[in-house]
Amino acid sequence: MSILNILRYPDPRLHKVAKPVTQFDERLKQLVADMAETMYEAPGVGLAASQVDVHEQLVVIDVSETNDQLQVFINPEILWASEEKKVYDEGCLSVPGVYDGVERPAEVKVRALDVDGKAFELHADGLLAVCIQHEMDHLKGKVFVEYLSPLKRNRIKTKMLKEEREEQRQRSARR
Ligand code: GNR
Ligand code: NI
């Protein structure tokens, strides 16, 4: 098992479109295990493969309080989304420290494959519905800040680049 590096906005690699998973093999199981470890360590409630620079349709989620309810979604599709929308204050491991309201369907029905390639369907509401949609956006190359106004997005971009520069500076000062 290993902790993977999480790409940070505005890294252009976060905008790559993920391809479907076709091989349900040992490598996939290892990747799922590493993504789960990375998500728990962060800590976060979800992680899309795109965030660790693997551009395949693979998502891990655990919205439980106890961190023992790992859910894996491979090649996920939204089968149905409710008319009803809800605004949730979202955050993202690729945009640390930023939280803002995003409006999305309150409930979704999803079809996906598990790690063995077996299909399942799930009806989600609450945080799970938010998280599935947030992660599926990552697979399409979309980060939640793209729902915010251009002004907010530019402020976030500037803040992220400034923090990155500051970290670089501290790293080189320590050497
Ligand atoms: O850890 C996370 N928390 C979160 C909170 C509200 C809405 C979405 C999320 S997902 C996020 C982890 C992450 O960045 N997944 O892509
Ligand atoms: Ni995210």
Short mmCIF file of N, CA and C and ligand atoms in Angstrom, two decimals:
data_model
loop_
_atom_site.label_atom_id
_atom_site.label_comp_id
_atom_site.label_asym_id
_atom_site.label_seq_id
_atom_site.Cartn_x
_atom_site.Cartn_y
_atom_site.Cartn_z
N MET A 1 0.86 -1.20 0.00
CA MET A 1 0.00 0.00 0.00
C MET A 1 0.89 1.24 0.00
N SER A 2 0.41 2.27 -0.65
CA SER A 2 1.16 3.54 -0.61
C SER A 2 0.23 4.74 -0.74
N ILE A 3 0.68 5.84 -0.15
CA ILE A 3 -0.02 7.11 -0.26
C ILE A 3 0.37 7.74 -1.60
N LEU A 4 -0.63 8.12 -2.37
CA LEU A 4 -0.38 8.71 -3.68
C LEU A 4 -0.39 10.23 -3.59
N ASN A 5 0.32 10.87 -4.52
CA ASN A 5 0.36 12.33 -4.56
C ASN A 5 -0.94 12.86 -5.18
N ILE A 6 -1.58 13.80 -4.50
CA ILE A 6 -2.83 14.39 -4.99
C ILE A 6 -2.53 15.68 -5.76
N LEU A 7 -2.95 15.73 -7.02
CA LEU A 7 -2.75 16.93 -7.84
C LEU A 7 -3.54 18.09 -7.24
N ARG A 8 -2.96 19.28 -7.33
CA ARG A 8 -3.62 20.47 -6.81
C ARG A 8 -4.03 21.41 -7.93
N TYR A 9 -5.24 21.92 -7.81
CA TYR A 9 -5.72 22.97 -8.69
C TYR A 9 -4.76 24.15 -8.62
N PRO A 10 -4.40 24.80 -9.73
CA PRO A 10 -4.89 24.61 -11.10
C PRO A 10 -4.01 23.71 -11.98
N ASP A 11 -3.59 22.56 -11.51
CA ASP A 11 -2.80 21.65 -12.34
C ASP A 11 -3.63 21.24 -13.57
N PRO A 12 -3.11 21.46 -14.77
CA PRO A 12 -3.89 21.16 -15.99
C PRO A 12 -4.27 19.68 -16.11
N ARG A 13 -3.52 18.80 -15.44
CA ARG A 13 -3.84 17.37 -15.51
C ARG A 13 -5.18 17.03 -14.87
N LEU A 14 -5.68 17.94 -13.99
CA LEU A 14 -7.01 17.73 -13.38
C LEU A 14 -8.13 17.86 -14.41
N HIS A 15 -7.80 18.38 -15.59
CA HIS A 15 -8.84 18.59 -16.62
C HIS A 15 -8.83 17.52 -17.70
N LYS A 16 -8.01 16.47 -17.50
CA LYS A 16 -8.03 15.36 -18.47
C LYS A 16 -9.30 14.53 -18.27
N VAL A 17 -9.81 14.00 -19.37
CA VAL A 17 -11.02 13.17 -19.30
C VAL A 17 -10.61 11.70 -19.11
N ALA A 18 -11.19 11.06 -18.10
CA ALA A 18 -10.82 9.68 -17.77
C ALA A 18 -11.43 8.68 -18.74
N LYS A 19 -10.68 7.61 -19.02
CA LYS A 19 -11.18 6.55 -19.91
C LYS A 19 -11.77 5.41 -19.08
N PRO A 20 -12.69 4.65 -19.67
CA PRO A 20 -13.26 3.53 -18.92
C PRO A 20 -12.20 2.50 -18.53
N VAL A 21 -12.42 1.85 -17.40
CA VAL A 21 -11.58 0.73 -16.97
C VAL A 21 -11.99 -0.49 -17.78
N THR A 22 -11.02 -1.23 -18.29
CA THR A 22 -11.34 -2.43 -19.08
C THR A 22 -10.76 -3.70 -18.46
N GLN A 23 -9.73 -3.55 -17.62
CA GLN A 23 -9.05 -4.71 -17.05
C GLN A 23 -9.30 -4.78 -15.56
N PHE A 24 -10.00 -5.82 -15.13
CA PHE A 24 -10.29 -5.99 -13.71
C PHE A 24 -9.26 -6.97 -13.13
N ASP A 25 -8.05 -6.45 -12.94
CA ASP A 25 -6.92 -7.30 -12.57
C ASP A 25 -6.29 -6.87 -11.24
N GLU A 26 -5.14 -7.45 -10.93
CA GLU A 26 -4.43 -7.15 -9.68
C GLU A 26 -4.01 -5.68 -9.60
N ARG A 27 -3.58 -5.13 -10.74
CA ARG A 27 -3.18 -3.73 -10.78
C ARG A 27 -4.33 -2.83 -10.34
N LEU A 28 -5.54 -3.13 -10.80
CA LEU A 28 -6.72 -2.33 -10.43
C LEU A 28 -6.96 -2.43 -8.93
N LYS A 29 -6.86 -3.63 -8.38
CA LYS A 29 -7.08 -3.83 -6.93
C LYS A 29 -6.04 -3.06 -6.12
N GLN A 30 -4.80 -3.07 -6.60
CA GLN A 30 -3.72 -2.33 -5.92
C GLN A 30 -4.00 -0.83 -5.96
N LEU A 31 -4.45 -0.35 -7.13
CA LEU A 31 -4.76 1.07 -7.28
C LEU A 31 -5.91 1.48 -6.36
N VAL A 32 -6.94 0.65 -6.27
CA VAL A 32 -8.07 0.93 -5.37
C VAL A 32 -7.58 1.00 -3.93
N ALA A 33 -6.73 0.05 -3.54
CA ALA A 33 -6.20 0.03 -2.17
C ALA A 33 -5.38 1.29 -1.89
N ASP A 34 -4.55 1.70 -2.84
CA ASP A 34 -3.73 2.91 -2.66
C ASP A 34 -4.59 4.16 -2.64
N MET A 35 -5.62 4.21 -3.48
CA MET A 35 -6.52 5.37 -3.47
C MET A 35 -7.29 5.46 -2.15
N ALA A 36 -7.74 4.31 -1.63
CA ALA A 36 -8.45 4.30 -0.35
C ALA A 36 -7.52 4.79 0.75
N GLU A 37 -6.31 4.28 0.78
CA GLU A 37 -5.34 4.69 1.81
C GLU A 37 -5.08 6.20 1.71
N THR A 38 -4.94 6.70 0.49
CA THR A 38 -4.68 8.12 0.26
C THR A 38 -5.87 8.98 0.73
N MET A 39 -7.09 8.51 0.44
CA MET A 39 -8.30 9.23 0.85
C MET A 39 -8.41 9.28 2.39
N TYR A 40 -8.20 8.12 3.06
CA TYR A 40 -8.32 8.08 4.52
C TYR A 40 -7.24 8.92 5.19
N GLU A 41 -6.06 8.92 4.60
CA GLU A 41 -4.94 9.64 5.21
C GLU A 41 -5.10 11.15 5.07
N ALA A 42 -5.80 11.57 3.99
CA ALA A 42 -5.86 13.01 3.65
C ALA A 42 -6.32 13.92 4.79
N PRO A 43 -7.48 13.73 5.47
CA PRO A 43 -8.53 12.77 5.17
C PRO A 43 -9.59 13.40 4.29
N GLY A 44 -10.26 12.54 3.51
CA GLY A 44 -11.36 13.01 2.67
C GLY A 44 -12.46 11.97 2.63
N VAL A 45 -13.61 12.33 2.07
CA VAL A 45 -14.73 11.39 1.98
C VAL A 45 -14.80 10.73 0.60
N GLY A 46 -13.96 11.21 -0.32
CA GLY A 46 -13.95 10.62 -1.66
C GLY A 46 -12.66 10.95 -2.37
N LEU A 47 -12.36 10.18 -3.41
CA LEU A 47 -11.18 10.46 -4.22
C LEU A 47 -11.42 9.86 -5.61
N ALA A 48 -11.16 10.66 -6.63
CA ALA A 48 -11.26 10.18 -8.01
C ALA A 48 -9.86 9.92 -8.53
N ALA A 49 -9.71 8.90 -9.38
CA ALA A 49 -8.40 8.53 -9.91
C ALA A 49 -7.71 9.72 -10.59
N SER A 50 -8.51 10.58 -11.24
CA SER A 50 -7.97 11.78 -11.89
C SER A 50 -7.10 12.60 -10.94
N GLN A 51 -7.49 12.63 -9.65
CA GLN A 51 -6.77 13.44 -8.67
C GLN A 51 -5.39 12.90 -8.35
N VAL A 52 -5.16 11.61 -8.65
CA VAL A 52 -3.84 11.03 -8.43
C VAL A 52 -3.17 10.75 -9.78
N ASP A 53 -3.61 11.50 -10.80
CA ASP A 53 -3.00 11.48 -12.14
C ASP A 53 -3.16 10.13 -12.85
N VAL A 54 -4.24 9.42 -12.52
CA VAL A 54 -4.58 8.19 -13.25
C VAL A 54 -5.91 8.49 -13.94
N HIS A 55 -5.89 8.53 -15.27
CA HIS A 55 -7.06 9.05 -15.98
C HIS A 55 -7.96 7.93 -16.46
N GLU A 56 -8.46 7.20 -15.44
CA GLU A 56 -9.37 6.07 -15.64
C GLU A 56 -10.58 6.29 -14.75
N GLN A 57 -11.73 5.75 -15.18
CA GLN A 57 -13.00 6.01 -14.48
C GLN A 57 -13.11 5.16 -13.21
N LEU A 58 -12.51 5.67 -12.16
CA LEU A 58 -12.43 4.95 -10.89
C LEU A 58 -12.54 5.94 -9.74
N VAL A 59 -13.45 5.62 -8.79
CA VAL A 59 -13.73 6.51 -7.66
C VAL A 59 -13.81 5.68 -6.39
N VAL A 60 -13.26 6.21 -5.30
CA VAL A 60 -13.49 5.60 -3.98
C VAL A 60 -14.19 6.63 -3.10
N ILE A 61 -15.13 6.15 -2.30
CA ILE A 61 -15.91 7.02 -1.41
C ILE A 61 -16.10 6.32 -0.07
N ASP A 62 -16.02 7.08 1.02
CA ASP A 62 -16.46 6.58 2.33
C ASP A 62 -17.03 7.76 3.10
N VAL A 63 -18.36 7.80 3.17
CA VAL A 63 -19.02 8.92 3.86
C VAL A 63 -19.42 8.54 5.29
N SER A 64 -18.99 7.34 5.75
CA SER A 64 -19.34 6.90 7.10
C SER A 64 -18.53 7.66 8.15
N GLU A 65 -19.09 7.78 9.35
CA GLU A 65 -18.39 8.44 10.46
C GLU A 65 -17.20 7.59 10.91
N THR A 66 -17.36 6.28 10.72
CA THR A 66 -16.40 5.32 11.27
C THR A 66 -15.29 4.96 10.28
N ASN A 67 -15.37 5.50 9.04
CA ASN A 67 -14.33 5.24 8.02
C ASN A 67 -14.14 3.76 7.74
N ASP A 68 -15.25 3.01 7.75
CA ASP A 68 -15.13 1.57 7.48
C ASP A 68 -16.15 1.11 6.44
N GLN A 69 -16.64 2.08 5.64
CA GLN A 69 -17.66 1.75 4.63
C GLN A 69 -17.17 2.20 3.25
N LEU A 70 -16.06 1.60 2.82
CA LEU A 70 -15.49 1.97 1.53
C LEU A 70 -16.41 1.54 0.40
N GLN A 71 -16.66 2.47 -0.52
CA GLN A 71 -17.44 2.16 -1.71
C GLN A 71 -16.58 2.46 -2.93
N VAL A 72 -16.56 1.53 -3.88
CA VAL A 72 -15.75 1.68 -5.09
C VAL A 72 -16.70 1.76 -6.28
N PHE A 73 -16.51 2.77 -7.11
CA PHE A 73 -17.34 2.96 -8.30
C PHE A 73 -16.43 2.97 -9.53
N ILE A 74 -16.62 1.99 -10.40
CA ILE A 74 -15.84 1.92 -11.63
C ILE A 74 -16.78 2.16 -12.81
N ASN A 75 -16.34 2.97 -13.75
CA ASN A 75 -17.15 3.35 -14.93
C ASN A 75 -18.57 3.79 -14.53
N PRO A 76 -18.69 4.69 -13.55
CA PRO A 76 -20.01 5.06 -13.05
C PRO A 76 -20.83 5.87 -14.07
N GLU A 77 -22.14 5.66 -14.04
CA GLU A 77 -23.07 6.42 -14.88
C GLU A 77 -24.23 6.87 -14.02
N ILE A 78 -24.70 8.08 -14.26
CA ILE A 78 -25.92 8.56 -13.59
C ILE A 78 -27.11 8.08 -14.41
N LEU A 79 -27.98 7.27 -13.80
CA LEU A 79 -29.15 6.75 -14.51
C LEU A 79 -30.32 7.71 -14.37
N TRP A 80 -30.34 8.43 -13.25
CA TRP A 80 -31.45 9.33 -12.95
C TRP A 80 -30.97 10.36 -11.94
N ALA A 81 -31.44 11.59 -12.09
CA ALA A 81 -31.15 12.63 -11.11
C ALA A 81 -32.45 13.33 -10.76
N SER A 82 -32.65 13.64 -9.49
CA SER A 82 -33.90 14.27 -9.05
C SER A 82 -34.02 15.68 -9.62
N GLU A 83 -35.25 16.11 -9.81
CA GLU A 83 -35.52 17.51 -10.19
C GLU A 83 -35.09 18.42 -9.04
N GLU A 84 -35.34 17.93 -7.83
CA GLU A 84 -35.00 18.72 -6.65
C GLU A 84 -33.48 18.93 -6.57
N LYS A 85 -33.09 20.18 -6.31
CA LYS A 85 -31.67 20.50 -6.19
C LYS A 85 -31.38 20.88 -4.74
N LYS A 86 -30.11 20.71 -4.35
CA LYS A 86 -29.69 21.14 -3.03
C LYS A 86 -28.32 21.82 -3.14
N VAL A 87 -28.11 22.81 -2.30
CA VAL A 87 -26.80 23.47 -2.25
C VAL A 87 -26.04 22.87 -1.07
N TYR A 88 -24.81 22.45 -1.34
CA TYR A 88 -23.97 21.86 -0.29
C TYR A 88 -22.64 22.60 -0.31
N ASP A 89 -22.09 22.86 0.85
CA ASP A 89 -20.80 23.54 0.95
C ASP A 89 -19.72 22.50 0.64
N GLU A 90 -19.16 22.55 -0.57
CA GLU A 90 -18.21 21.52 -1.00
C GLU A 90 -16.76 21.93 -0.76
N GLY A 91 -15.95 20.92 -0.59
CA GLY A 91 -14.51 21.10 -0.50
C GLY A 91 -13.88 20.08 -1.42
N CYS A 92 -12.58 20.16 -1.63
CA CYS A 92 -11.91 19.21 -2.52
C CYS A 92 -10.46 19.07 -2.09
N LEU A 93 -9.98 17.83 -2.07
CA LEU A 93 -8.59 17.58 -1.69
C LEU A 93 -7.61 18.21 -2.69
N SER A 94 -8.09 18.50 -3.89
CA SER A 94 -7.25 19.15 -4.90
C SER A 94 -7.31 20.68 -4.80
N VAL A 95 -8.18 21.19 -3.91
CA VAL A 95 -8.28 22.65 -3.69
C VAL A 95 -8.33 22.88 -2.17
N PRO A 96 -7.24 22.51 -1.46
CA PRO A 96 -7.29 22.51 0.01
C PRO A 96 -7.61 23.89 0.59
N GLY A 97 -8.48 23.88 1.61
CA GLY A 97 -8.81 25.10 2.34
C GLY A 97 -9.92 25.91 1.72
N VAL A 98 -10.45 25.46 0.58
CA VAL A 98 -11.52 26.21 -0.08
C VAL A 98 -12.84 25.44 0.04
N TYR A 99 -13.87 26.14 0.51
CA TYR A 99 -15.21 25.55 0.64
C TYR A 99 -16.20 26.54 0.08
N ASP A 100 -17.11 26.06 -0.77
CA ASP A 100 -18.14 26.97 -1.27
C ASP A 100 -19.35 26.17 -1.73
N GLY A 101 -20.48 26.86 -1.76
CA GLY A 101 -21.75 26.23 -2.09
C GLY A 101 -21.85 25.85 -3.56
N VAL A 102 -22.29 24.60 -3.81
CA VAL A 102 -22.54 24.13 -5.17
C VAL A 102 -23.93 23.51 -5.19
N GLU A 103 -24.72 23.89 -6.21
CA GLU A 103 -26.06 23.33 -6.34
C GLU A 103 -26.04 22.13 -7.28
N ARG A 104 -26.62 21.03 -6.80
CA ARG A 104 -26.68 19.80 -7.60
C ARG A 104 -28.00 19.09 -7.32
N PRO A 105 -28.38 18.12 -8.17
CA PRO A 105 -29.54 17.28 -7.84
C PRO A 105 -29.38 16.67 -6.45
N ALA A 106 -30.47 16.66 -5.68
CA ALA A 106 -30.42 16.18 -4.30
C ALA A 106 -30.25 14.67 -4.23
N GLU A 107 -30.80 13.95 -5.23
CA GLU A 107 -30.72 12.49 -5.24
C GLU A 107 -30.33 12.01 -6.63
N VAL A 108 -29.57 10.93 -6.67
CA VAL A 108 -29.19 10.34 -7.97
C VAL A 108 -29.26 8.82 -7.89
N LYS A 109 -29.53 8.23 -9.04
CA LYS A 109 -29.43 6.77 -9.16
C LYS A 109 -28.22 6.51 -10.05
N VAL A 110 -27.32 5.67 -9.56
CA VAL A 110 -26.03 5.44 -10.24
C VAL A 110 -25.89 3.97 -10.59
N ARG A 111 -25.30 3.70 -11.77
CA ARG A 111 -24.88 2.35 -12.11
C ARG A 111 -23.36 2.37 -12.22
N ALA A 112 -22.72 1.35 -11.65
CA ALA A 112 -21.27 1.28 -11.72
C ALA A 112 -20.85 -0.18 -11.63
N LEU A 113 -19.55 -0.42 -11.79
CA LEU A 113 -18.99 -1.76 -11.62
C LEU A 113 -18.18 -1.77 -10.33
N ASP A 114 -18.13 -2.95 -9.69
CA ASP A 114 -17.26 -3.06 -8.52
C ASP A 114 -15.87 -3.52 -8.98
N VAL A 115 -14.99 -3.77 -8.03
CA VAL A 115 -13.60 -4.05 -8.35
C VAL A 115 -13.43 -5.38 -9.11
N ASP A 116 -14.47 -6.24 -9.05
CA ASP A 116 -14.44 -7.50 -9.80
C ASP A 116 -15.13 -7.37 -11.16
N GLY A 117 -15.60 -6.15 -11.47
CA GLY A 117 -16.26 -5.94 -12.76
C GLY A 117 -17.74 -6.26 -12.75
N LYS A 118 -18.29 -6.45 -11.55
CA LYS A 118 -19.71 -6.79 -11.42
C LYS A 118 -20.53 -5.50 -11.30
N ALA A 119 -21.60 -5.43 -12.09
CA ALA A 119 -22.44 -4.22 -12.09
C ALA A 119 -23.32 -4.14 -10.85
N PHE A 120 -23.55 -2.91 -10.37
CA PHE A 120 -24.51 -2.68 -9.28
C PHE A 120 -25.16 -1.32 -9.48
N GLU A 121 -26.32 -1.14 -8.85
CA GLU A 121 -26.99 0.15 -8.90
C GLU A 121 -27.21 0.65 -7.49
N LEU A 122 -27.26 1.97 -7.36
CA LEU A 122 -27.35 2.56 -6.03
C LEU A 122 -28.16 3.84 -6.10
N HIS A 123 -29.05 4.01 -5.13
CA HIS A 123 -29.80 5.26 -5.02
C HIS A 123 -29.16 6.05 -3.89
N ALA A 124 -28.71 7.26 -4.20
CA ALA A 124 -27.99 8.04 -3.18
C ALA A 124 -28.69 9.36 -2.91
N ASP A 125 -28.62 9.77 -1.63
CA ASP A 125 -29.04 11.13 -1.28
C ASP A 125 -28.03 11.68 -0.27
N GLY A 126 -28.27 12.90 0.21
CA GLY A 126 -27.38 13.49 1.21
C GLY A 126 -25.95 13.62 0.71
N LEU A 127 -25.01 13.47 1.64
CA LEU A 127 -23.59 13.66 1.30
C LEU A 127 -23.12 12.67 0.24
N LEU A 128 -23.65 11.43 0.27
CA LEU A 128 -23.24 10.44 -0.73
C LEU A 128 -23.59 10.90 -2.14
N ALA A 129 -24.79 11.48 -2.31
CA ALA A 129 -25.20 11.98 -3.63
C ALA A 129 -24.29 13.12 -4.07
N VAL A 130 -23.96 14.00 -3.15
CA VAL A 130 -23.06 15.13 -3.45
C VAL A 130 -21.71 14.58 -3.88
N CYS A 131 -21.20 13.65 -3.08
CA CYS A 131 -19.86 13.11 -3.29
C CYS A 131 -19.75 12.36 -4.63
N ILE A 132 -20.73 11.53 -4.94
CA ILE A 132 -20.70 10.79 -6.21
C ILE A 132 -20.64 11.77 -7.38
N GLN A 133 -21.45 12.83 -7.32
CA GLN A 133 -21.48 13.79 -8.42
C GLN A 133 -20.17 14.58 -8.49
N HIS A 134 -19.64 14.94 -7.33
CA HIS A 134 -18.35 15.66 -7.27
C HIS A 134 -17.23 14.79 -7.88
N GLU A 135 -17.22 13.50 -7.52
CA GLU A 135 -16.17 12.59 -8.03
C GLU A 135 -16.35 12.33 -9.52
N MET A 136 -17.59 12.18 -9.97
CA MET A 136 -17.83 11.93 -11.40
C MET A 136 -17.43 13.15 -12.23
N ASP A 137 -17.58 14.33 -11.66
CA ASP A 137 -17.07 15.55 -12.33
C ASP A 137 -15.56 15.46 -12.53
N HIS A 138 -14.84 15.01 -11.48
CA HIS A 138 -13.38 14.86 -11.62
C HIS A 138 -13.05 13.98 -12.83
N LEU A 139 -13.80 12.88 -13.00
CA LEU A 139 -13.52 11.95 -14.11
C LEU A 139 -13.73 12.63 -15.46
N LYS A 140 -14.59 13.64 -15.48
CA LYS A 140 -14.82 14.40 -16.72
C LYS A 140 -13.85 15.58 -16.82
N GLY A 141 -12.94 15.70 -15.86
CA GLY A 141 -11.96 16.79 -15.90
C GLY A 141 -12.47 18.08 -15.28
N LYS A 142 -13.54 17.96 -14.49
CA LYS A 142 -14.15 19.16 -13.91
C LYS A 142 -13.93 19.24 -12.39
N VAL A 143 -13.47 20.38 -11.92
CA VAL A 143 -13.23 20.62 -10.50
C VAL A 143 -14.35 21.53 -10.00
N PHE A 144 -14.81 21.35 -8.74
CA PHE A 144 -16.01 22.07 -8.26
C PHE A 144 -15.91 23.59 -8.36
N VAL A 145 -14.70 24.14 -8.33
CA VAL A 145 -14.55 25.60 -8.41
C VAL A 145 -15.06 26.15 -9.76
N GLU A 146 -15.18 25.25 -10.75
CA GLU A 146 -15.71 25.68 -12.05
C GLU A 146 -17.20 26.02 -12.01
N TYR A 147 -17.88 25.66 -10.90
CA TYR A 147 -19.28 26.06 -10.72
C TYR A 147 -19.38 27.46 -10.12
N LEU A 148 -18.27 27.95 -9.58
CA LEU A 148 -18.29 29.27 -8.93
C LEU A 148 -18.13 30.37 -9.96
N SER A 149 -18.31 31.61 -9.55
CA SER A 149 -18.19 32.73 -10.49
C SER A 149 -16.73 32.86 -10.94
N PRO A 150 -16.50 33.41 -12.14
CA PRO A 150 -15.12 33.60 -12.61
C PRO A 150 -14.28 34.41 -11.62
N LEU A 151 -14.90 35.36 -10.95
CA LEU A 151 -14.16 36.17 -9.97
C LEU A 151 -13.65 35.30 -8.83
N LYS A 152 -14.56 34.48 -8.25
CA LYS A 152 -14.15 33.59 -7.15
C LYS A 152 -13.10 32.60 -7.62
N ARG A 153 -13.32 32.06 -8.82
CA ARG A 153 -12.40 31.05 -9.35
C ARG A 153 -11.00 31.64 -9.53
N ASN A 154 -10.93 32.84 -10.04
CA ASN A 154 -9.62 33.48 -10.23
C ASN A 154 -8.93 33.77 -8.92
N ARG A 155 -9.72 34.18 -7.92
CA ARG A 155 -9.14 34.41 -6.59
C ARG A 155 -8.57 33.12 -6.03
N ILE A 156 -9.31 32.02 -6.22
CA ILE A 156 -8.87 30.71 -5.72
C ILE A 156 -7.59 30.29 -6.44
N LYS A 157 -7.58 30.48 -7.76
CA LYS A 157 -6.41 30.11 -8.57
C LYS A 157 -5.16 30.85 -8.07
N THR A 158 -5.31 32.16 -7.86
CA THR A 158 -4.20 32.99 -7.39
C THR A 158 -3.72 32.51 -6.02
N LYS A 159 -4.68 32.23 -5.12
CA LYS A 159 -4.36 31.77 -3.76
C LYS A 159 -3.60 30.45 -3.82
N MET A 160 -4.05 29.52 -4.67
CA MET A 160 -3.41 28.20 -4.80
C MET A 160 -1.97 28.34 -5.32
N LEU A 161 -1.80 29.18 -6.34
CA LEU A 161 -0.46 29.36 -6.94
C LEU A 161 0.48 30.01 -5.93
N LYS A 162 -0.05 30.94 -5.15
CA LYS A 162 0.75 31.63 -4.13
C LYS A 162 1.19 30.62 -3.06
N GLU A 163 0.26 29.77 -2.62
CA GLU A 163 0.58 28.76 -1.60
C GLU A 163 1.62 27.76 -2.13
N GLU A 164 1.48 27.42 -3.42
CA GLU A 164 2.43 26.48 -4.02
C GLU A 164 3.83 27.09 -4.06
N ARG A 165 3.89 28.37 -4.46
CA ARG A 165 5.19 29.07 -4.51
C ARG A 165 5.82 29.14 -3.13
N GLU A 166 4.98 29.43 -2.12
CA GLU A 166 5.45 29.53 -0.74
C GLU A 166 6.01 28.18 -0.26
N GLU A 167 5.32 27.09 -0.62
CA GLU A 167 5.80 25.75 -0.23
C GLU A 167 7.12 25.43 -0.91
N GLN A 168 7.23 25.79 -2.18
CA GLN A 168 8.48 25.59 -2.92
C GLN A 168 9.63 26.32 -2.23
N ARG A 169 9.34 27.58 -1.84
CA ARG A 169 10.34 28.42 -1.20
C ARG A 169 10.80 27.78 0.11
N GLN A 170 9.83 27.31 0.91
CA GLN A 170 10.18 26.68 2.19
C GLN A 170 10.98 25.40 2.00
N ARG A 171 10.58 24.64 0.95
CA ARG A 171 11.31 23.41 0.66
C ARG A 171 12.76 23.71 0.31
N SER A 172 12.97 24.73 -0.53
CA SER A 172 14.37 25.01 -0.94
C SER A 172 15.15 25.68 0.20
N ALA A 173 14.46 26.40 1.08
CA ALA A 173 15.14 27.05 2.22
C ALA A 173 15.64 25.99 3.22
N ARG A 174 14.92 24.87 3.33
CA ARG A 174 15.28 23.81 4.28
C ARG A 174 16.49 23.01 3.77
N ARG A 175 16.70 23.00 2.46
CA ARG A 175 17.80 22.21 1.90
C ARG A 175 19.16 22.87 2.05
O1 GNR B 1 -13.28 15.16 1.22
C1 GNR B 1 -14.10 15.72 0.51
N1 GNR B 1 -15.17 16.32 1.08
C2 GNR B 1 -16.25 16.83 0.35
C3 GNR B 1 -17.12 17.67 1.00
C4 GNR B 1 -18.20 18.18 0.35
C5 GNR B 1 -18.42 17.86 -0.97
C6 GNR B 1 -17.55 17.04 -1.65
C7 GNR B 1 -16.47 16.51 -0.99
S1 GNR B 1 -15.38 15.46 -1.83
C8 GNR B 1 -13.89 15.76 -0.95
C9 GNR B 1 -12.79 14.84 -1.41
C10 GNR B 1 -12.47 15.15 -2.85
O2 GNR B 1 -11.87 16.12 -3.23
N2 GNR B 1 -12.93 14.32 -3.75
O3 GNR B 1 -12.75 14.55 -5.05
NI NI B 2 -12.56 16.67 -5.26
#
